[in-house]
mmCIF file of C-alpha atoms in Angstrom:
data_model
loop_
_atom_site.group_PDB
_atom_site.id
_atom_site.type_symbol
_atom_site.label_atom_id
_atom_site.label_comp_id
_atom_site.label_asym_id
_atom_site.label_seq_id
_atom_site.Cartn_x
_atom_site.Cartn_y
_atom_site.Cartn_z
ATOM 1 C CA UNK D 775 -33.757 78.097 -3.699
ATOM 2 C CA UNK D 776 -31.126 76.133 -0.924
ATOM 3 C CA UNK D 777 -33.303 77.555 1.982
ATOM 4 C CA UNK D 778 -36.385 76.609 -0.096
ATOM 5 C CA UNK D 779 -35.618 73.235 -0.383
ATOM 6 C CA UNK D 780 -34.277 72.865 3.389
ATOM 7 C CA UNK D 781 -37.205 74.283 4.145
ATOM 8 C CA UNK D 782 -39.423 71.782 2.474
ATOM 9 C CA UNK D 783 -37.102 68.713 3.509
ATOM 10 C CA UNK D 784 -37.813 69.285 7.090
ATOM 11 C CA UNK D 785 -41.397 70.078 6.700
ATOM 12 C CA UNK D 786 -41.713 66.763 4.593
ATOM 13 C CA UNK D 787 -42.966 63.966 7.252
ATOM 14 C CA UNK D 788 -44.306 66.421 9.304
ATOM 15 C CA UNK D 789 -47.339 67.817 7.553
ATOM 16 C CA UNK D 790 -49.893 65.700 5.695
ATOM 17 C CA UNK D 791 -50.133 65.945 2.446
ATOM 18 C CA UNK D 792 -53.329 66.791 0.902
ATOM 19 C CA UNK D 793 -52.736 64.828 -2.040
ATOM 20 C CA UNK D 794 -49.819 62.552 -3.742
ATOM 21 C CA UNK D 795 -49.220 61.585 -7.108
ATOM 22 C CA UNK D 796 -48.307 57.917 -8.660
ATOM 23 C CA UNK D 797 -45.282 57.138 -10.480
ATOM 24 C CA UNK D 798 -45.031 54.146 -12.192
ATOM 25 C CA UNK D 799 -41.044 52.461 -12.764
ATOM 26 C CA UNK D 800 -40.127 49.454 -14.041
ATOM 27 C CA UNK D 801 -36.952 47.233 -12.226
ATOM 28 C CA UNK D 802 -34.214 45.750 -13.853
ATOM 29 C CA UNK D 803 -34.686 42.604 -15.832
ATOM 30 C CA UNK D 804 -33.704 39.925 -13.553
ATOM 31 C CA UNK D 805 -33.766 36.327 -15.295
ATOM 32 C CA UNK D 806 -35.249 38.489 -18.662
ATOM 33 C CA UNK D 807 -38.222 39.603 -16.251
ATOM 34 C CA UNK D 808 -38.892 42.964 -15.008
ATOM 35 C CA UNK D 809 -41.776 44.239 -12.848
ATOM 36 C CA UNK D 810 -43.490 47.204 -12.663
ATOM 37 C CA UNK D 811 -43.570 49.428 -9.302
ATOM 38 C CA UNK D 812 -46.165 51.726 -8.616
ATOM 39 C CA UNK D 813 -45.122 54.126 -5.921
ATOM 40 C CA UNK D 814 -46.951 57.424 -4.519
ATOM 41 C CA UNK D 815 -45.249 60.592 -4.532
ATOM 42 C CA UNK D 816 -46.224 63.733 -2.569
ATOM 43 C CA UNK D 817 -45.907 67.401 -3.203
ATOM 44 C CA UNK D 818 -42.788 68.326 -0.672
ATOM 45 C CA UNK D 819 -41.061 64.992 -2.340
ATOM 46 C CA UNK D 820 -41.692 66.114 -5.812
ATOM 47 C CA UNK D 821 -40.059 69.650 -5.239
ATOM 48 C CA UNK D 822 -37.232 68.234 -3.516
ATOM 49 C CA UNK D 823 -36.687 66.248 -6.740
ATOM 50 C CA UNK D 824 -37.402 69.285 -9.082
ATOM 51 C CA UNK D 825 -35.005 71.477 -6.648
ATOM 52 C CA UNK D 826 -32.015 68.135 -6.936
ATOM 53 C CA UNK D 827 -32.412 68.456 -10.731
ATOM 54 C CA UNK D 828 -31.739 71.860 -11.110
ATOM 55 C CA UNK D 829 -28.824 71.823 -8.468
ATOM 56 C CA UNK D 830 -27.114 69.104 -10.478
ATOM 57 C CA UNK D 831 -27.334 71.075 -13.639
ATOM 58 C CA UNK D 832 -26.028 73.656 -11.752
ATOM 59 C CA UNK D 833 -23.140 72.106 -10.741
ATOM 60 C CA UNK D 834 -22.190 70.941 -14.327
ATOM 61 C CA UNK D 835 -22.798 74.749 -15.137
ATOM 62 C CA UNK D 836 -20.244 75.786 -12.614
ATOM 63 C CA UNK D 837 -17.796 73.443 -13.202
ATOM 64 C CA UNK D 838 -16.930 73.709 -16.428
ATOM 65 C CA UNK D 839 -17.852 77.070 -17.067
ATOM 66 C CA UNK D 840 -16.500 78.097 -14.014
ATOM 67 C CA UNK D 841 -13.712 75.659 -12.142
ATOM 68 C CA UNK D 842 -12.292 74.328 -15.274
ATOM 69 C CA UNK D 843 -10.899 77.671 -16.400
ATOM 70 C CA UNK D 844 -10.089 78.398 -13.208
ATOM 71 C CA UNK D 845 -7.832 74.980 -12.395
ATOM 72 C CA UNK D 846 -6.356 75.864 -16.007
ATOM 73 C CA UNK D 847 -5.045 79.131 -15.334
ATOM 74 C CA UNK D 848 -4.035 78.385 -11.969
ATOM 75 C CA UNK D 849 -1.533 75.670 -12.958
ATOM 76 C CA UNK D 850 -0.196 77.868 -15.939
ATOM 77 C CA UNK D 851 0.461 80.727 -13.430
ATOM 78 C CA UNK D 852 2.402 77.811 -11.150
ATOM 79 C CA UNK D 853 3.856 76.565 -14.123
ATOM 80 C CA UNK D 854 5.164 80.296 -15.135
ATOM 81 C CA UNK D 855 6.353 81.264 -11.497
ATOM 82 C CA UNK D 856 7.730 77.568 -10.740
ATOM 83 C CA UNK D 857 6.367 77.933 -7.421
ATOM 84 C CA UNK D 858 3.140 76.268 -5.801
ATOM 85 C CA UNK D 859 1.792 77.745 -2.647
ATOM 86 C CA UNK D 860 -0.304 76.142 -0.228
ATOM 87 C CA UNK D 861 -2.988 78.481 -0.914
ATOM 88 C CA UNK D 862 -2.783 77.803 -4.717
ATOM 89 C CA UNK D 863 -2.671 73.965 -4.569
ATOM 90 C CA UNK D 864 -5.747 74.025 -2.312
ATOM 91 C CA UNK D 865 -7.823 76.169 -4.739
ATOM 92 C CA UNK D 866 -6.618 73.942 -7.578
ATOM 93 C CA UNK D 867 -7.535 70.459 -5.721
ATOM 94 C CA UNK D 868 -10.867 72.383 -4.964
ATOM 95 C CA UNK D 869 -11.190 73.328 -8.281
ATOM 96 C CA UNK D 870 -10.490 69.627 -9.863
ATOM 97 C CA UNK D 871 -13.110 67.909 -7.415
ATOM 98 C CA UNK D 872 -15.167 70.803 -8.642
ATOM 99 C CA UNK D 873 -15.013 69.557 -11.932
ATOM 100 C CA UNK D 874 -15.182 65.447 -11.180
ATOM 101 C CA UNK D 875 -17.846 66.266 -9.172
ATOM 102 C CA UNK D 876 -19.431 68.105 -12.188
ATOM 103 C CA UNK D 877 -18.407 65.670 -14.627
ATOM 104 C CA UNK D 878 -19.942 62.836 -12.142
ATOM 105 C CA UNK D 879 -23.385 64.575 -11.787
ATOM 106 C CA UNK D 880 -23.348 64.514 -15.542
ATOM 107 C CA UNK D 881 -22.962 60.828 -15.973
ATOM 108 C CA UNK D 882 -25.650 60.425 -13.482
ATOM 109 C CA UNK D 883 -28.060 62.863 -14.834
ATOM 110 C CA UNK D 884 -27.355 61.105 -18.503
ATOM 111 C CA UNK D 885 -28.239 57.790 -16.993
ATOM 112 C CA UNK D 886 -31.558 58.770 -15.382
ATOM 113 C CA UNK D 887 -32.522 61.148 -18.456
ATOM 114 C CA UNK D 888 -32.373 57.783 -20.804
ATOM 115 C CA UNK D 889 -33.419 55.024 -18.285
ATOM 116 C CA UNK D 890 -36.549 57.241 -17.410
ATOM 117 C CA UNK D 891 -38.674 54.007 -17.356
ATOM 118 C CA UNK D 892 -36.610 52.203 -14.717
ATOM 119 C CA UNK D 893 -36.012 52.266 -11.233
ATOM 120 C CA UNK D 894 -31.851 53.238 -11.467
ATOM 121 C CA UNK D 895 -29.985 52.728 -8.432
ATOM 122 C CA UNK D 896 -26.437 53.831 -8.531
ATOM 123 C CA UNK D 897 -24.154 51.665 -6.468
ATOM 124 C CA UNK D 898 -21.002 52.790 -4.690
ATOM 125 C CA UNK D 899 -18.525 51.084 -7.058
ATOM 126 C CA UNK D 900 -20.260 52.941 -9.753
ATOM 127 C CA UNK D 901 -19.627 56.459 -8.099
ATOM 128 C CA UNK D 902 -15.926 55.331 -7.377
ATOM 129 C CA UNK D 903 -15.593 54.245 -11.056
ATOM 130 C CA UNK D 904 -16.790 57.340 -12.225
ATOM 131 C CA UNK D 905 -14.436 59.338 -9.728
ATOM 132 C CA UNK D 906 -11.640 57.852 -10.830
ATOM 133 C CA UNK D 907 -12.138 58.275 -14.381
ATOM 134 C CA UNK D 908 -13.059 61.720 -14.283
ATOM 135 C CA UNK D 909 -10.230 62.557 -12.306
ATOM 136 C CA UNK D 910 -7.751 61.084 -14.456
ATOM 137 C CA UNK D 911 -9.143 62.200 -17.498
ATOM 138 C CA UNK D 912 -10.050 65.894 -16.264
ATOM 139 C CA UNK D 913 -6.402 66.511 -14.579
ATOM 140 C CA UNK D 914 -4.166 64.912 -17.803
ATOM 141 C CA UNK D 915 -6.296 66.708 -20.281
ATOM 142 C CA UNK D 916 -5.368 70.286 -18.154
ATOM 143 C CA UNK D 917 -1.881 69.197 -17.785
ATOM 144 C CA UNK D 918 -1.303 68.608 -21.074
ATOM 145 C CA UNK D 919 -2.879 71.741 -22.622
ATOM 146 C CA UNK D 920 -0.840 73.983 -19.746
ATOM 147 C CA UNK D 921 2.242 72.019 -20.713
ATOM 148 C CA UNK D 922 1.514 73.267 -24.507
ATOM 149 C CA UNK D 923 0.614 76.394 -23.919
ATOM 150 C CA UNK D 924 3.517 76.986 -21.901
ATOM 151 C CA UNK D 925 5.678 76.456 -24.990
ATOM 152 C CA UNK D 926 3.680 77.442 -27.998
ATOM 153 C CA UNK D 927 1.179 80.345 -26.415
ATOM 154 C CA UNK D 928 -0.419 81.495 -29.588
ATOM 155 C CA UNK D 929 -0.747 78.012 -30.889
ATOM 156 C CA UNK D 930 -2.770 77.102 -27.955
ATOM 157 C CA UNK D 931 -5.567 79.214 -28.498
ATOM 158 C CA UNK D 932 -6.187 77.804 -32.375
ATOM 159 C CA UNK D 933 -6.082 74.314 -31.090
ATOM 160 C CA UNK D 934 -8.657 75.302 -28.123
ATOM 161 C CA UNK D 935 -11.193 77.386 -30.603
ATOM 162 C CA UNK D 936 -11.007 74.453 -33.188
ATOM 163 C CA UNK D 937 -12.089 72.247 -30.332
ATOM 164 C CA UNK D 938 -14.855 74.417 -29.586
ATOM 165 C CA UNK D 939 -16.208 74.800 -32.396
ATOM 166 C CA UNK D 940 -16.084 71.675 -33.650
ATOM 167 C CA UNK D 941 -18.206 70.637 -30.318
ATOM 168 C CA UNK D 942 -20.615 73.615 -30.650
ATOM 169 C CA UNK D 943 -21.513 73.126 -34.357
ATOM 170 C CA UNK D 944 -21.487 69.644 -34.268
ATOM 171 C CA UNK D 945 -25.044 69.055 -32.488
ATOM 172 C CA UNK D 946 -26.351 71.666 -35.213
ATOM 173 C CA UNK D 947 -24.840 70.249 -38.012
ATOM 174 C CA UNK D 948 -26.708 66.528 -37.061
ATOM 175 C CA UNK D 949 -29.860 68.245 -36.526
ATOM 176 C CA UNK D 950 -29.505 69.951 -39.999
ATOM 177 C CA UNK D 951 -28.684 66.469 -41.336
ATOM 178 C CA UNK D 952 -31.915 64.941 -39.494
ATOM 179 C CA UNK D 953 -34.202 67.369 -41.475
ATOM 180 C CA UNK D 954 -36.108 67.509 -38.128
ATOM 181 C CA UNK D 955 -38.807 70.411 -37.454
ATOM 182 C CA UNK D 956 -37.125 73.140 -34.997
ATOM 183 C CA UNK D 957 -38.206 72.356 -31.379
ATOM 184 C CA UNK D 958 -41.266 74.489 -30.047
ATOM 185 C CA UNK D 959 -41.709 72.598 -26.650
ATOM 186 C CA UNK D 960 -38.986 73.683 -24.875
ATOM 187 C CA UNK D 961 -40.790 76.109 -22.937
ATOM 188 C CA UNK D 962 -44.420 77.506 -24.108
ATOM 189 C CA UNK D 963 -43.332 81.111 -22.985
ATOM 190 C CA UNK D 964 -40.221 81.763 -25.182
ATOM 191 C CA UNK D 965 -40.444 82.906 -28.850
ATOM 192 C CA UNK D 966 -38.686 81.352 -31.641
ATOM 193 C CA UNK D 967 -35.631 83.817 -30.903
ATOM 194 C CA UNK D 968 -35.525 82.522 -27.083
ATOM 195 C CA UNK D 969 -35.668 79.062 -28.191
ATOM 196 C CA UNK D 970 -32.419 79.653 -30.472
ATOM 197 C CA UNK D 971 -30.865 81.241 -27.724
ATOM 198 C CA UNK D 972 -31.342 78.765 -25.070
ATOM 199 C CA UNK D 973 -30.519 75.867 -27.550
ATOM 200 C CA UNK D 974 -27.051 78.050 -28.241
ATOM 201 C CA UNK D 975 -26.689 78.335 -24.650
ATOM 202 C CA UNK D 976 -26.460 74.573 -24.424
ATOM 203 C CA UNK D 977 -24.537 74.045 -27.314
ATOM 204 C CA UNK D 978 -22.121 75.947 -25.645
ATOM 205 C CA UNK D 979 -22.049 74.145 -22.324
ATOM 206 C CA UNK D 980 -21.727 70.811 -24.225
ATOM 207 C CA UNK D 981 -18.508 72.360 -26.174
ATOM 208 C CA UNK D 982 -17.133 73.525 -22.415
ATOM 209 C CA UNK D 983 -17.646 69.719 -21.184
ATOM 210 C CA UNK D 984 -16.147 67.852 -24.430
ATOM 211 C CA UNK D 985 -13.491 70.423 -24.267
ATOM 212 C CA UNK D 986 -11.832 68.535 -20.823
ATOM 213 C CA UNK D 987 -13.888 65.085 -20.636
ATOM 214 C CA UNK D 988 -16.427 63.249 -22.697
ATOM 215 C CA UNK D 989 -20.051 64.210 -22.307
ATOM 216 C CA UNK D 990 -22.118 61.363 -20.825
ATOM 217 C CA UNK D 991 -25.332 63.353 -21.706
ATOM 218 C CA UNK D 992 -25.006 63.981 -26.004
ATOM 219 C CA UNK D 993 -26.843 66.688 -27.140
ATOM 220 C CA UNK D 994 -29.297 66.128 -29.613
ATOM 221 C CA UNK D 995 -31.661 68.990 -30.916
ATOM 222 C CA UNK D 996 -34.194 66.650 -32.583
ATOM 223 C CA UNK D 997 -35.003 64.876 -29.728
ATOM 224 C CA UNK D 998 -38.142 66.508 -27.448
ATOM 225 C CA UNK D 999 -35.491 66.038 -24.403
ATOM 226 C CA UNK D 1000 -32.535 67.636 -26.305
ATOM 227 C CA UNK D 1001 -30.555 64.754 -25.064
ATOM 228 C CA UNK D 1002 -29.834 61.615 -27.243
ATOM 229 C CA UNK D 1003 -31.220 58.298 -25.550
ATOM 230 C CA UNK D 1004 -29.499 56.062 -27.621
ATOM 231 C CA UNK D 1005 -26.013 54.518 -26.651
ATOM 232 C CA UNK D 1006 -23.557 55.014 -29.308
ATOM 233 C CA UNK D 1007 -20.285 53.425 -28.191
ATOM 234 C CA UNK D 1008 -18.862 54.111 -31.695
ATOM 235 C CA UNK D 1009 -18.972 57.843 -31.144
ATOM 236 C CA UNK D 1010 -17.257 57.330 -27.319
ATOM 237 C CA UNK D 1011 -14.879 55.125 -29.062
ATOM 238 C CA UNK D 1012 -14.007 57.446 -31.779
ATOM 239 C CA UNK D 1013 -14.217 60.602 -29.345
ATOM 240 C CA UNK D 1014 -11.458 58.531 -27.001
ATOM 241 C CA UNK D 1015 -9.016 57.319 -29.573
ATOM 242 C CA UNK D 1016 -8.818 61.209 -31.475
ATOM 243 C CA UNK D 1017 -8.269 62.400 -27.639
ATOM 244 C CA UNK D 1018 -5.645 60.607 -27.080
ATOM 245 C CA UNK D 1019 -3.931 61.156 -30.227
ATOM 246 C CA UNK D 1020 -4.092 64.857 -29.624
ATOM 247 C CA UNK D 1021 -2.659 64.781 -26.233
ATOM 248 C CA UNK D 1022 -0.294 62.464 -27.579
ATOM 249 C CA UNK D 1023 0.727 65.457 -30.304
ATOM 250 C CA UNK D 1024 0.323 68.157 -28.125
ATOM 251 C CA UNK D 1025 2.902 66.478 -25.722
ATOM 252 C CA UNK D 1026 5.252 65.546 -28.572
ATOM 253 C CA UNK D 1027 5.289 69.285 -29.526
ATOM 254 C CA UNK D 1028 6.048 70.397 -26.041
ATOM 255 C CA UNK D 1029 8.572 68.028 -25.697
ATOM 256 C CA UNK D 1030 10.074 69.346 -29.107
ATOM 257 C CA UNK D 1031 9.789 72.932 -28.440
ATOM 258 C CA UNK D 1032 10.429 73.092 -24.649
ATOM 259 C CA UNK D 1033 13.124 75.768 -23.720
ATOM 260 C CA UNK D 1034 15.477 75.567 -20.626
ATOM 261 C CA UNK D 1035 12.693 76.577 -18.417
ATOM 262 C CA UNK D 1036 12.246 72.776 -18.129
ATOM 263 C CA UNK D 1037 15.863 71.463 -17.289
ATOM 264 C CA UNK D 1038 15.227 70.289 -14.046
ATOM 265 C CA UNK D 1039 12.055 68.005 -14.873
ATOM 266 C CA UNK D 1040 12.432 64.928 -16.744
ATOM 267 C CA UNK D 1041 10.376 65.349 -19.703
ATOM 268 C CA UNK D 1042 10.403 61.660 -20.948
ATOM 269 C CA UNK D 1043 9.041 60.465 -17.813
ATOM 270 C CA UNK D 1044 6.415 63.445 -17.629
ATOM 271 C CA UNK D 1045 5.201 62.541 -21.231
ATOM 272 C CA UNK D 1046 5.230 58.816 -20.515
ATOM 273 C CA UNK D 1047 3.262 59.827 -16.933
ATOM 274 C CA UNK D 1048 0.352 62.319 -18.720
ATOM 275 C CA UNK D 1049 -0.353 59.446 -21.326
ATOM 276 C CA UNK D 1050 -0.488 56.297 -18.889
ATOM 277 C CA UNK D 1051 -3.071 58.738 -16.424
ATOM 278 C CA UNK D 1052 -5.270 59.563 -19.634
ATOM 279 C CA UNK D 1053 -5.135 55.754 -20.619
ATOM 280 C CA UNK D 1054 -5.828 54.990 -16.563
ATOM 281 C CA UNK D 1055 -8.952 57.133 -17.207
ATOM 282 C CA UNK D 1056 -9.756 54.860 -19.787
ATOM 283 C CA UNK D 1057 -9.523 51.702 -18.158
ATOM 284 C CA UNK D 1058 -11.557 53.064 -15.351
ATOM 285 C CA UNK D 1059 -14.251 54.038 -17.711
ATOM 286 C CA UNK D 1060 -14.435 50.762 -19.510
ATOM 287 C CA UNK D 1061 -14.460 49.287 -16.040
ATOM 288 C CA UNK D 1062 -18.220 51.572 -15.240
ATOM 289 C CA UNK D 1063 -19.874 50.649 -18.669
ATOM 290 C CA UNK D 1064 -18.494 46.615 -18.368
ATOM 291 C CA UNK D 1065 -19.207 45.783 -14.781
ATOM 292 C CA UNK D 1066 -20.672 48.608 -12.480
ATOM 293 C CA UNK D 1067 -23.029 50.883 -15.018
ATOM 294 C CA UNK D 1068 -26.531 50.366 -13.303
ATOM 295 C CA UNK D 1069 -28.780 49.850 -16.447
ATOM 296 C CA UNK D 1070 -26.020 47.251 -18.068
ATOM 297 C CA UNK D 1071 -28.546 44.469 -18.487
ATOM 298 C CA UNK D 1072 -30.616 47.055 -20.811
ATOM 299 C CA UNK D 1073 -27.504 47.060 -22.979
ATOM 300 C CA UNK D 1074 -27.663 45.614 -26.596
ATOM 301 C CA UNK D 1075 -24.181 45.590 -26.940
ATOM 302 C CA UNK D 1076 -21.196 45.701 -24.093
ATOM 303 C CA UNK D 1077 -18.328 48.580 -24.944
ATOM 304 C CA UNK D 1078 -15.805 45.887 -25.221
ATOM 305 C CA UNK D 1079 -17.799 44.339 -28.129
ATOM 306 C CA UNK D 1080 -18.021 47.691 -29.791
ATOM 307 C CA UNK D 1081 -14.151 48.356 -28.963
ATOM 308 C CA UNK D 1082 -13.429 45.082 -30.830
ATOM 309 C CA UNK D 1083 -15.455 45.906 -33.744
ATOM 310 C CA UNK D 1084 -14.013 49.422 -34.229
ATOM 311 C CA UNK D 1085 -10.555 47.293 -34.184
ATOM 312 C CA UNK D 1086 -11.711 44.930 -36.818
ATOM 313 C CA UNK D 1087 -12.980 47.899 -38.862
ATOM 314 C CA UNK D 1088 -9.235 49.277 -38.541
ATOM 315 C CA UNK D 1089 -7.643 46.167 -39.482
ATOM 316 C CA UNK D 1090 -9.500 45.542 -42.455
ATOM 317 C CA UNK D 1091 -9.041 49.097 -43.414
ATOM 318 C CA UNK D 1092 -4.800 48.536 -43.451
ATOM 319 C CA UNK D 1093 -5.789 45.246 -45.322
ATOM 320 C CA UNK D 1094 -7.375 47.044 -47.656
ATOM 321 C CA UNK D 1095 -4.876 49.717 -48.446
ATOM 322 C CA UNK D 1096 -2.173 47.397 -48.053
ATOM 323 C CA UNK D 1097 -3.741 44.956 -50.942
ATOM 324 C CA UNK D 1098 -4.353 47.809 -53.173
ATOM 325 C CA UNK D 1099 -0.549 49.058 -52.879
ATOM 326 C CA UNK D 1100 0.035 45.384 -53.617
ATOM 327 C CA UNK D 1101 -2.118 45.161 -56.855
ATOM 328 C CA UNK D 1102 -0.344 48.455 -57.695
ATOM 329 C CA UNK D 1103 3.200 47.445 -57.405
ATOM 330 C CA UNK D 1104 1.898 44.331 -59.753
ATOM 331 C CA UNK D 1105 0.499 46.531 -62.438
ATOM 332 C CA UNK D 1106 3.415 48.426 -62.608
ATOM 333 C CA UNK D 1107 5.764 45.745 -62.828
ATOM 334 C CA UNK D 1108 3.551 43.488 -65.484
ATOM 335 C CA UNK D 1109 4.531 45.602 -68.711
ATOM 336 C CA UNK D 1110 8.242 44.813 -67.645
ATOM 337 C CA UNK D 1111 7.568 41.363 -66.454
ATOM 338 C CA UNK D 1112 5.524 40.815 -70.516
ATOM 339 C CA UNK D 1113 8.677 42.740 -72.105
ATOM 340 C CA UNK D 1114 11.202 40.148 -70.882
ATOM 341 C CA UNK D 1115 8.961 36.990 -71.100
ATOM 342 C CA UNK D 1116 8.680 38.499 -75.032
ATOM 343 C CA UNK D 1117 12.160 38.821 -75.474
ATOM 344 C CA UNK D 1118 13.053 35.639 -74.025
ATOM 345 C CA UNK D 1119 10.410 33.919 -76.383
ATOM 346 C CA UNK D 1120 12.099 35.449 -79.808
ATOM 347 C CA UNK D 1121 15.807 34.311 -78.265
ATOM 348 C CA UNK D 1122 14.228 30.694 -78.225
ATOM 349 C CA UNK D 1123 12.346 30.576 -81.391
ATOM 350 C CA UNK D 1124 15.878 32.090 -83.116
ATOM 351 C CA UNK D 1125 18.005 29.375 -81.459
ATOM 352 C CA UNK D 1126 15.649 26.812 -82.680
ATOM 353 C CA UNK D 1127 15.325 27.857 -86.015
ATOM 354 C CA UNK D 1128 19.503 28.221 -86.435
ATOM 355 C CA UNK D 1129 19.610 24.811 -84.851
ATOM 356 C CA UNK D 1130 17.114 23.530 -87.365
ATOM 357 C CA UNK D 1131 18.891 25.182 -90.141
ATOM 358 C CA UNK D 1132 22.179 23.659 -89.067
ATOM 359 C CA UNK D 1133 20.405 20.018 -89.097
ATOM 360 C CA UNK D 1134 18.998 20.494 -92.502
ATOM 361 C CA UNK D 1135 22.499 21.485 -93.829
ATOM 362 C CA UNK D 1136 24.193 19.152 -92.617
ATOM 363 C CA UNK D 1137 21.651 16.244 -94.041
#
């Protein structure tokens, strides 16, 4: 495939195309208006685009099903041996860069699929924000899993299994709730069994990505393209809140059950560094979606507005719980108060009667 792509690239402008196809793309809105642009695409350019899309998907698969487990294993070995060799550090850096590149390609693919009708141009600032976002997110996630697994080896398998199964079955649960027909247009030559296997492999990759970072391409089996084209800020917000809480819990368990192996490590400082590192990844993610996203003009609402609305919902829930607790306390105290009021009223009536009797007797 690589040799074929290079051959097509070097022969693209030397051989005249017998015929070309015309594509129509819309520009990003400027002052509320967007123009539609027609562009001629030759056979060579079309084939190169197909190869580039295939390479992008292959890089995502290789990153999260190959490099991510390799980085986790190498870091775990370094922690157990208390030694980081030059060769192993080089391999870990290359694995991390491979994962970050795969996550970056996943982001770009998701943008181009969601906004296929528009001419999307990603600026260098956007690439830089995505790179920093994914680097902090993936590096801290791998470090947290390795530290937790080094002290609680059996429980880490349960955490990984629950995460993986949850993300694997989540698209299928949504598909079952939507009551949509089974997708038949993935590949004409595939049978129903083959289509099911392909969908299972797709959700397997989706679960593998979400184990380490947020998957920009959200799988939606009811959609013909199998990818959700709606920007669901609430799902992303819930994911990062839950993931931050999970990382904090795993680090807390590591801090509590750490052994004498970590005597020469400043555990509180490492705890804070990993949490701050994950928060830095979230910060660069917010910067990307708020300022550097190539299609931010098409958003119906910004991510900051979604975060504010989520915090408002949480605030109202907390206030509602407080009000219900206060009402419960008032209800519990009201019978006692009524009994005291009745007793006090009885004593006042008896005093009034005694005074009235004494006055009448004196009279």
